[in-house]
Amino acid sequence: MAHQWWGIGVQPTADRDRWLSEGFSDFAGLWYMQVILRDNEKYFKQLDEWRKSIRAVRKDAGPMGIGTRVGEVDGDYYSLIVYKKGAWVLHMLRNLMLNFRTMNEDVFTETMRDFYQTYRGRRASTADFQGVVEKHTGLGMDWFFRQWVDGTASPTYTMSWHAEPTAGGKSRLRFRVRQEGVPEDFIMPVPLQIELADGARLVVRVHVKGTVTEGELELPSEPKLLELNPLQSVLAEIKTEGWK
């Protein structure tokens, strides 16, 4: 059913745009399972399985943006990169547009609806889709499509943190994220979820770029638990280490 929308309803312009059909269809299946069937566990389990497989071949397989040619080295790469990574790219865009304060995802939903309605019965390219994404986010997205459609890198993030009390029962949080396995100019806004002593939770986006990214936050109470990359927001490996 998903392929009737993506690939028939909207046809990719060229071979390099095939992920607009295959990846979109795989993502649509996952999205249906999560939103309609209400199965979060299977949604994230499937994403995690694909993530591990994609990362395992990232040094050998070509970028998603070369279409069927990605399967010339190994026939399995086409399905893994164009279908599964394509779905992952949409998942990352979804979380990039997500309002973590309200968990509202209307921006992503409207982006997908707009893209389909605009190009229904026509051909669309990756650049066309990027244009629709930029229209709804109000941001230039060259960096995202260059990294995830035309590139093969997938980062490893290692996080450490330290908190100290301040006046009035508040706390000062210092955190550090080390980035490995990607070019020096690779950048991603990575969500950081902070659980406070009073049970409250807040999410900030850390713009990770270069070898080391550091930050400092003033919090209303002591942080008890930090989670980098909640909801598997970035196709990455997450590690932790002690504060040094």
PDB file of C-alpha atoms in Angstrom:
ATOM      1  CA  MET A   1       0.000   0.000   0.000  1.00  0.00           C
ATOM      2  CA  ALA A   2       2.830   2.384   0.862  1.00  0.00           C
ATOM      3  CA  HIS A   3       4.383   1.822  -2.561  1.00  0.00           C
ATOM      4  CA  GLN A   4       1.162   2.992  -4.195  1.00  0.00           C
ATOM      5  CA  TRP A   5       1.810   6.366  -2.595  1.00  0.00           C
ATOM      6  CA  TRP A   6       5.587   6.521  -2.895  1.00  0.00           C
ATOM      7  CA  GLY A   7       6.756   5.403  -6.308  1.00  0.00           C
ATOM      8  CA  ILE A   8       3.421   5.296  -8.072  1.00  0.00           C
ATOM      9  CA  GLY A   9       1.625   8.305  -6.626  1.00  0.00           C
ATOM     10  CA  VAL A  10       4.898  10.238  -6.687  1.00  0.00           C
ATOM     11  CA  GLN A  11       7.599   8.847  -8.973  1.00  0.00           C
ATOM     12  CA  PRO A  12      11.306   9.482  -8.384  1.00  0.00           C
ATOM     13  CA  THR A  13      12.867  11.600 -11.116  1.00  0.00           C
ATOM     14  CA  ALA A  14      16.024   9.543 -11.587  1.00  0.00           C
ATOM     15  CA  ASP A  15      17.857   6.518 -10.274  1.00  0.00           C
ATOM     16  CA  ARG A  16      19.599   8.601  -7.605  1.00  0.00           C
ATOM     17  CA  ASP A  17      16.177   9.590  -6.249  1.00  0.00           C
ATOM     18  CA  ARG A  18      14.919   6.039  -5.719  1.00  0.00           C
ATOM     19  CA  TRP A  19      15.030   6.417  -1.953  1.00  0.00           C
ATOM     20  CA  LEU A  20      12.044   8.776  -2.332  1.00  0.00           C
ATOM     21  CA  SER A  21      10.064   5.670  -3.222  1.00  0.00           C
ATOM     22  CA  GLU A  22      11.761   2.796  -1.392  1.00  0.00           C
ATOM     23  CA  GLY A  23      12.812   4.569   1.782  1.00  0.00           C
ATOM     24  CA  PHE A  24       9.554   6.492   2.015  1.00  0.00           C
ATOM     25  CA  SER A  25       7.577   3.247   1.705  1.00  0.00           C
ATOM     26  CA  ASP A  26       9.543   1.474   4.421  1.00  0.00           C
ATOM     27  CA  PHE A  27       9.171   4.480   6.695  1.00  0.00           C
ATOM     28  CA  ALA A  28       5.436   4.713   5.979  1.00  0.00           C
ATOM     29  CA  GLY A  29       5.047   1.106   7.125  1.00  0.00           C
ATOM     30  CA  LEU A  30       6.878   1.850  10.359  1.00  0.00           C
ATOM     31  CA  TRP A  31       4.953   5.068  10.898  1.00  0.00           C
ATOM     32  CA  TYR A  32       1.646   3.238  10.464  1.00  0.00           C
ATOM     33  CA  MET A  33       2.747   0.572  12.942  1.00  0.00           C
ATOM     34  CA  GLN A  34       3.618   3.180  15.549  1.00  0.00           C
ATOM     35  CA  VAL A  35       0.788   5.689  15.127  1.00  0.00           C
ATOM     36  CA  ILE A  36      -2.147   3.469  14.081  1.00  0.00           C
ATOM     37  CA  LEU A  37      -1.233   0.112  15.618  1.00  0.00           C
ATOM     38  CA  ARG A  38       0.330   1.915  18.618  1.00  0.00           C
ATOM     39  CA  ASP A  39       3.349  -0.380  18.757  1.00  0.00           C
ATOM     40  CA  ASN A  40       6.251   1.792  19.862  1.00  0.00           C
ATOM     41  CA  GLU A  41       8.347  -1.201  20.855  1.00  0.00           C
ATOM     42  CA  LYS A  42       8.368  -2.732  17.375  1.00  0.00           C
ATOM     43  CA  TYR A  43       8.934   0.671  15.758  1.00  0.00           C
ATOM     44  CA  PHE A  44      12.125   1.350  17.685  1.00  0.00           C
ATOM     45  CA  LYS A  45      13.267  -2.270  17.643  1.00  0.00           C
ATOM     46  CA  GLN A  46      13.136  -2.292  13.843  1.00  0.00           C
ATOM     47  CA  LEU A  47      14.958   1.037  13.613  1.00  0.00           C
ATOM     48  CA  ASP A  48      17.677  -0.241  15.922  1.00  0.00           C
ATOM     49  CA  GLU A  49      18.173  -3.420  13.888  1.00  0.00           C
ATOM     50  CA  TRP A  50      18.478  -1.375  10.693  1.00  0.00           C
ATOM     51  CA  ARG A  51      20.828   1.087  12.416  1.00  0.00           C
ATOM     52  CA  LYS A  52      23.242  -1.666  13.393  1.00  0.00           C
ATOM     53  CA  SER A  53      23.228  -3.138   9.879  1.00  0.00           C
ATOM     54  CA  ILE A  54      23.714   0.262   8.204  1.00  0.00           C
ATOM     55  CA  ARG A  55      26.620   1.176  10.470  1.00  0.00           C
ATOM     56  CA  ALA A  56      28.250  -2.205   9.883  1.00  0.00           C
ATOM     57  CA  VAL A  57      28.637  -1.527   6.130  1.00  0.00           C
ATOM     58  CA  ARG A  58      29.092   2.244   6.113  1.00  0.00           C
ATOM     59  CA  LYS A  59      32.765   1.998   5.099  1.00  0.00           C
ATOM     60  CA  ASP A  60      32.033  -0.345   2.177  1.00  0.00           C
ATOM     61  CA  ALA A  61      28.618   0.617   0.810  1.00  0.00           C
ATOM     62  CA  GLY A  62      28.166   3.736  -1.285  1.00  0.00           C
ATOM     63  CA  PRO A  63      25.881   6.666  -0.410  1.00  0.00           C
ATOM     64  CA  MET A  64      22.128   6.392  -0.680  1.00  0.00           C
ATOM     65  CA  GLY A  65      22.121   9.115  -3.319  1.00  0.00           C
ATOM     66  CA  ILE A  66      23.651   6.918  -6.031  1.00  0.00           C
ATOM     67  CA  GLY A  67      20.562   4.697  -6.231  1.00  0.00           C
ATOM     68  CA  THR A  68      20.881   1.198  -7.686  1.00  0.00           C
ATOM     69  CA  ARG A  69      24.637   1.564  -8.088  1.00  0.00           C
ATOM     70  CA  VAL A  70      24.984   1.096  -4.347  1.00  0.00           C
ATOM     71  CA  GLY A  71      24.265  -2.592  -4.979  1.00  0.00           C
ATOM     72  CA  GLU A  72      27.138  -3.098  -7.428  1.00  0.00           C
ATOM     73  CA  VAL A  73      29.596  -4.036  -4.678  1.00  0.00           C
ATOM     74  CA  ASP A  74      27.113  -6.232  -2.817  1.00  0.00           C
ATOM     75  CA  GLY A  75      23.550  -6.894  -3.909  1.00  0.00           C
ATOM     76  CA  ASP A  76      22.277  -6.644  -0.327  1.00  0.00           C
ATOM     77  CA  TYR A  77      23.475  -3.049  -0.041  1.00  0.00           C
ATOM     78  CA  TYR A  78      20.707  -1.711  -2.267  1.00  0.00           C
ATOM     79  CA  SER A  79      17.929  -2.844   0.048  1.00  0.00           C
ATOM     80  CA  LEU A  80      19.832  -1.878   3.177  1.00  0.00           C
ATOM     81  CA  ILE A  81      20.946   1.581   2.077  1.00  0.00           C
ATOM     82  CA  VAL A  82      18.182   2.777  -0.245  1.00  0.00           C
ATOM     83  CA  TYR A  83      15.249   1.194   1.629  1.00  0.00           C
ATOM     84  CA  LYS A  84      16.358   1.042   5.262  1.00  0.00           C
ATOM     85  CA  LYS A  85      18.628   4.057   5.436  1.00  0.00           C
ATOM     86  CA  GLY A  86      16.063   5.975   3.415  1.00  0.00           C
ATOM     87  CA  ALA A  87      13.501   5.209   6.130  1.00  0.00           C
ATOM     88  CA  TRP A  88      16.040   6.257   8.753  1.00  0.00           C
ATOM     89  CA  VAL A  89      16.588   9.610   7.051  1.00  0.00           C
ATOM     90  CA  LEU A  90      12.856  10.334   7.291  1.00  0.00           C
ATOM     91  CA  HIS A  91      12.854   9.259  10.933  1.00  0.00           C
ATOM     92  CA  MET A  92      15.689  11.715  11.610  1.00  0.00           C
ATOM     93  CA  LEU A  93      13.834  14.509   9.839  1.00  0.00           C
ATOM     94  CA  ARG A  94      10.731  13.685  11.858  1.00  0.00           C
ATOM     95  CA  ASN A  95      12.615  14.040  15.139  1.00  0.00           C
ATOM     96  CA  LEU A  96      14.457  17.108  13.895  1.00  0.00           C
ATOM     97  CA  MET A  97      11.078  18.789  13.376  1.00  0.00           C
ATOM     98  CA  LEU A  98       9.595  17.448  16.623  1.00  0.00           C
ATOM     99  CA  ASN A  99       8.663  19.909  19.361  1.00  0.00           C
ATOM    100  CA  PHE A 100      10.089  18.063  22.361  1.00  0.00           C
ATOM    101  CA  ARG A 101       8.241  20.323  24.799  1.00  0.00           C
ATOM    102  CA  THR A 102       4.783  19.396  23.510  1.00  0.00           C
ATOM    103  CA  MET A 103       5.702  16.302  21.428  1.00  0.00           C
ATOM    104  CA  ASN A 104       3.797  17.916  18.578  1.00  0.00           C
ATOM    105  CA  GLU A 105       4.901  16.733  15.137  1.00  0.00           C
ATOM    106  CA  ASP A 106       2.585  18.748  12.915  1.00  0.00           C
ATOM    107  CA  VAL A 107       5.517  20.265  11.012  1.00  0.00           C
ATOM    108  CA  PHE A 108       6.685  16.850   9.819  1.00  0.00           C
ATOM    109  CA  THR A 109       3.172  15.655   9.037  1.00  0.00           C
ATOM    110  CA  GLU A 110       2.457  18.773   6.979  1.00  0.00           C
ATOM    111  CA  THR A 111       5.788  18.396   5.186  1.00  0.00           C
ATOM    112  CA  MET A 112       4.939  14.871   4.073  1.00  0.00           C
ATOM    113  CA  ARG A 113       1.399  15.831   3.103  1.00  0.00           C
ATOM    114  CA  ASP A 114       2.603  18.858   1.145  1.00  0.00           C
ATOM    115  CA  PHE A 115       5.237  16.847  -0.721  1.00  0.00           C
ATOM    116  CA  TYR A 116       2.723  14.190  -1.760  1.00  0.00           C
ATOM    117  CA  GLN A 117      -0.007  16.621  -2.775  1.00  0.00           C
ATOM    118  CA  THR A 118       2.406  18.834  -4.700  1.00  0.00           C
ATOM    119  CA  TYR A 119       3.996  16.012  -6.702  1.00  0.00           C
ATOM    120  CA  ARG A 120       1.142  13.515  -6.956  1.00  0.00           C
ATOM    121  CA  GLY A 121       1.049  12.131 -10.492  1.00  0.00           C
ATOM    122  CA  ARG A 122       4.419  13.744 -11.236  1.00  0.00           C
ATOM    123  CA  ARG A 123       8.096  13.043 -10.800  1.00  0.00           C
ATOM    124  CA  ALA A 124      10.045  14.435  -7.848  1.00  0.00           C
ATOM    125  CA  SER A 125      13.749  14.648  -7.062  1.00  0.00           C
ATOM    126  CA  THR A 126      15.661  14.771  -3.817  1.00  0.00           C
ATOM    127  CA  ALA A 127      16.121  18.499  -4.425  1.00  0.00           C
ATOM    128  CA  ASP A 128      12.330  18.851  -4.722  1.00  0.00           C
ATOM    129  CA  PHE A 129      11.838  17.110  -1.408  1.00  0.00           C
ATOM    130  CA  GLN A 130      14.553  19.221   0.195  1.00  0.00           C
ATOM    131  CA  GLY A 131      12.715  22.308  -0.994  1.00  0.00           C
ATOM    132  CA  VAL A 132       9.523  21.187   0.725  1.00  0.00           C
ATOM    133  CA  VAL A 133      11.440  20.419   3.934  1.00  0.00           C
ATOM    134  CA  GLU A 134      13.023  23.884   3.862  1.00  0.00           C
ATOM    135  CA  LYS A 135       9.630  25.488   3.240  1.00  0.00           C
ATOM    136  CA  HIS A 136       8.201  23.970   6.419  1.00  0.00           C
ATOM    137  CA  THR A 137      11.248  24.300   8.671  1.00  0.00           C
ATOM    138  CA  GLY A 138      12.312  27.728   7.461  1.00  0.00           C
ATOM    139  CA  LEU A 139      15.904  26.479   7.493  1.00  0.00           C
ATOM    140  CA  GLY A 140      18.525  25.692   4.873  1.00  0.00           C
ATOM    141  CA  MET A 141      18.938  21.913   4.805  1.00  0.00           C
ATOM    142  CA  ASP A 142      21.904  21.428   2.450  1.00  0.00           C
ATOM    143  CA  TRP A 143      24.029  20.171   5.335  1.00  0.00           C
ATOM    144  CA  PHE A 144      21.519  17.442   6.231  1.00  0.00           C
ATOM    145  CA  PHE A 145      21.025  16.073   2.719  1.00  0.00           C
ATOM    146  CA  ARG A 146      24.738  16.298   1.969  1.00  0.00           C
ATOM    147  CA  GLN A 147      25.592  14.232   5.039  1.00  0.00           C
ATOM    148  CA  TRP A 148      22.830  11.637   4.991  1.00  0.00           C
ATOM    149  CA  VAL A 149      21.859  11.256   1.312  1.00  0.00           C
ATOM    150  CA  ASP A 150      25.182  11.962  -0.414  1.00  0.00           C
ATOM    151  CA  GLY A 151      27.413  10.711   2.403  1.00  0.00           C
ATOM    152  CA  THR A 152      28.051   7.423   4.186  1.00  0.00           C
ATOM    153  CA  ALA A 153      29.275   8.570   7.599  1.00  0.00           C
ATOM    154  CA  SER A 154      27.494   7.736  10.835  1.00  0.00           C
ATOM    155  CA  PRO A 155      28.827   9.258  14.055  1.00  0.00           C
ATOM    156  CA  THR A 156      29.763   7.770  17.381  1.00  0.00           C
ATOM    157  CA  TYR A 157      28.979  10.092  20.295  1.00  0.00           C
ATOM    158  CA  THR A 158      30.598   9.684  23.706  1.00  0.00           C
ATOM    159  CA  MET A 159      29.031  11.809  26.434  1.00  0.00           C
ATOM    160  CA  SER A 160      30.227  12.805  29.881  1.00  0.00           C
ATOM    161  CA  TRP A 161      28.720  15.251  32.358  1.00  0.00           C
ATOM    162  CA  HIS A 162      29.116  16.829  35.753  1.00  0.00           C
ATOM    163  CA  ALA A 163      26.729  18.867  37.909  1.00  0.00           C
ATOM    164  CA  GLU A 164      27.342  21.094  40.902  1.00  0.00           C
ATOM    165  CA  PRO A 165      24.819  22.816  43.194  1.00  0.00           C
ATOM    166  CA  THR A 166      24.222  26.548  42.996  1.00  0.00           C
ATOM    167  CA  ALA A 167      22.201  28.999  45.082  1.00  0.00           C
ATOM    168  CA  GLY A 168      18.540  28.357  45.749  1.00  0.00           C
ATOM    169  CA  GLY A 169      18.676  24.605  45.208  1.00  0.00           C
ATOM    170  CA  LYS A 170      19.548  25.028  41.554  1.00  0.00           C
ATOM    171  CA  SER A 171      22.305  23.256  39.672  1.00  0.00           C
ATOM    172  CA  ARG A 172      24.902  23.982  37.023  1.00  0.00           C
ATOM    173  CA  LEU A 173      25.307  21.193  34.470  1.00  0.00           C
ATOM    174  CA  ARG A 174      28.420  20.843  32.366  1.00  0.00           C
ATOM    175  CA  PHE A 175      28.471  18.297  29.552  1.00  0.00           C
ATOM    176  CA  ARG A 176      30.843  17.165  26.852  1.00  0.00           C
ATOM    177  CA  VAL A 177      30.162  15.191  23.665  1.00  0.00           C
ATOM    178  CA  ARG A 178      33.035  13.641  21.721  1.00  0.00           C
ATOM    179  CA  GLN A 179      32.312  12.865  18.067  1.00  0.00           C
ATOM    180  CA  GLU A 180      34.139  10.194  16.070  1.00  0.00           C
ATOM    181  CA  GLY A 181      33.841   8.428  12.731  1.00  0.00           C
ATOM    182  CA  VAL A 182      32.717  11.421  10.667  1.00  0.00           C
ATOM    183  CA  PRO A 183      34.340  14.339   8.803  1.00  0.00           C
ATOM    184  CA  GLU A 184      35.428  17.337  10.864  1.00  0.00           C
ATOM    185  CA  ASP A 185      32.596  19.515   9.524  1.00  0.00           C
ATOM    186  CA  PHE A 186      29.869  16.932  10.258  1.00  0.00           C
ATOM    187  CA  ILE A 187      27.120  18.555  12.330  1.00  0.00           C
ATOM    188  CA  MET A 188      23.906  17.359  13.930  1.00  0.00           C
ATOM    189  CA  PRO A 189      21.513  18.868  16.460  1.00  0.00           C
ATOM    190  CA  VAL A 190      21.366  15.954  18.891  1.00  0.00           C
ATOM    191  CA  PRO A 191      18.629  15.927  21.562  1.00  0.00           C
ATOM    192  CA  LEU A 192      19.752  15.652  25.176  1.00  0.00           C
ATOM    193  CA  GLN A 193      17.098  14.580  27.679  1.00  0.00           C
ATOM    194  CA  ILE A 194      17.664  15.598  31.301  1.00  0.00           C
ATOM    195  CA  GLU A 195      15.760  14.048  34.204  1.00  0.00           C
ATOM    196  CA  LEU A 196      15.743  16.237  37.303  1.00  0.00           C
ATOM    197  CA  ALA A 197      15.576  15.282  40.970  1.00  0.00           C
ATOM    198  CA  ASP A 198      11.947  16.406  41.206  1.00  0.00           C
ATOM    199  CA  GLY A 199      10.961  14.051  38.383  1.00  0.00           C
ATOM    200  CA  ALA A 200      10.669  16.755  35.735  1.00  0.00           C
ATOM    201  CA  ARG A 201      12.223  16.186  32.316  1.00  0.00           C
ATOM    202  CA  LEU A 202      13.495  18.609  29.753  1.00  0.00           C
ATOM    203  CA  VAL A 203      15.066  18.208  26.336  1.00  0.00           C
ATOM    204  CA  VAL A 204      17.601  20.510  24.713  1.00  0.00           C
ATOM    205  CA  ARG A 205      19.270  20.135  21.333  1.00  0.00           C
ATOM    206  CA  VAL A 206      23.053  20.060  21.368  1.00  0.00           C
ATOM    207  CA  HIS A 207      24.630  21.155  18.073  1.00  0.00           C
ATOM    208  CA  VAL A 208      27.443  18.642  17.879  1.00  0.00           C
ATOM    209  CA  LYS A 209      30.249  19.576  15.502  1.00  0.00           C
ATOM    210  CA  GLY A 210      33.928  18.701  15.380  1.00  0.00           C
ATOM    211  CA  THR A 211      35.849  16.449  17.718  1.00  0.00           C
ATOM    212  CA  VAL A 212      34.495  17.861  20.991  1.00  0.00           C
ATOM    213  CA  THR A 213      31.377  19.863  21.825  1.00  0.00           C
ATOM    214  CA  GLU A 214      30.962  21.291  25.318  1.00  0.00           C
ATOM    215  CA  GLY A 215      28.096  23.113  26.966  1.00  0.00           C
ATOM    216  CA  GLU A 216      26.767  24.434  30.248  1.00  0.00           C
ATOM    217  CA  LEU A 217      23.186  24.725  31.502  1.00  0.00           C
ATOM    218  CA  GLU A 218      21.601  26.286  34.568  1.00  0.00           C
ATOM    219  CA  LEU A 219      18.946  23.896  35.880  1.00  0.00           C
ATOM    220  CA  PRO A 220      16.142  24.447  38.423  1.00  0.00           C
ATOM    221  CA  SER A 221      17.218  21.368  40.409  1.00  0.00           C
ATOM    222  CA  GLU A 222      19.820  18.604  40.451  1.00  0.00           C
ATOM    223  CA  PRO A 223      20.007  16.406  37.329  1.00  0.00           C
ATOM    224  CA  LYS A 224      19.703  12.686  38.047  1.00  0.00           C
ATOM    225  CA  LEU A 225      19.893  11.141  34.594  1.00  0.00           C
ATOM    226  CA  LEU A 226      20.995  12.314  31.162  1.00  0.00           C
ATOM    227  CA  GLU A 227      20.172  10.564  27.896  1.00  0.00           C
ATOM    228  CA  LEU A 228      21.845  11.664  24.700  1.00  0.00           C
ATOM    229  CA  ASN A 229      19.867  10.920  21.538  1.00  0.00           C
ATOM    230  CA  PRO A 230      16.467   9.950  22.983  1.00  0.00           C
ATOM    231  CA  LEU A 231      13.970   8.381  20.566  1.00  0.00           C
ATOM    232  CA  GLN A 232      16.956   7.292  18.433  1.00  0.00           C
ATOM    233  CA  SER A 233      16.893  10.733  16.879  1.00  0.00           C
ATOM    234  CA  VAL A 234      20.202  10.322  15.022  1.00  0.00           C
ATOM    235  CA  LEU A 235      21.602   7.275  13.234  1.00  0.00           C
ATOM    236  CA  ALA A 236      24.530   7.006  15.617  1.00  0.00           C
ATOM    237  CA  GLU A 237      26.246   4.929  18.284  1.00  0.00           C
ATOM    238  CA  ILE A 238      25.995   6.344  21.820  1.00  0.00           C
ATOM    239  CA  LYS A 239      28.584   5.800  24.537  1.00  0.00           C
ATOM    240  CA  THR A 240      29.188   7.317  27.960  1.00  0.00           C
ATOM    241  CA  GLU A 241      32.284   7.973  30.031  1.00  0.00           C
ATOM    242  CA  GLY A 242      33.139   9.554  33.373  1.00  0.00           C
ATOM    243  CA  TRP A 243      33.767  13.286  33.673  1.00  0.00           C
ATOM    244  CA  LYS A 244      37.446  14.238  33.426  1.00  0.00           C
TER     245      LYS A 244
END
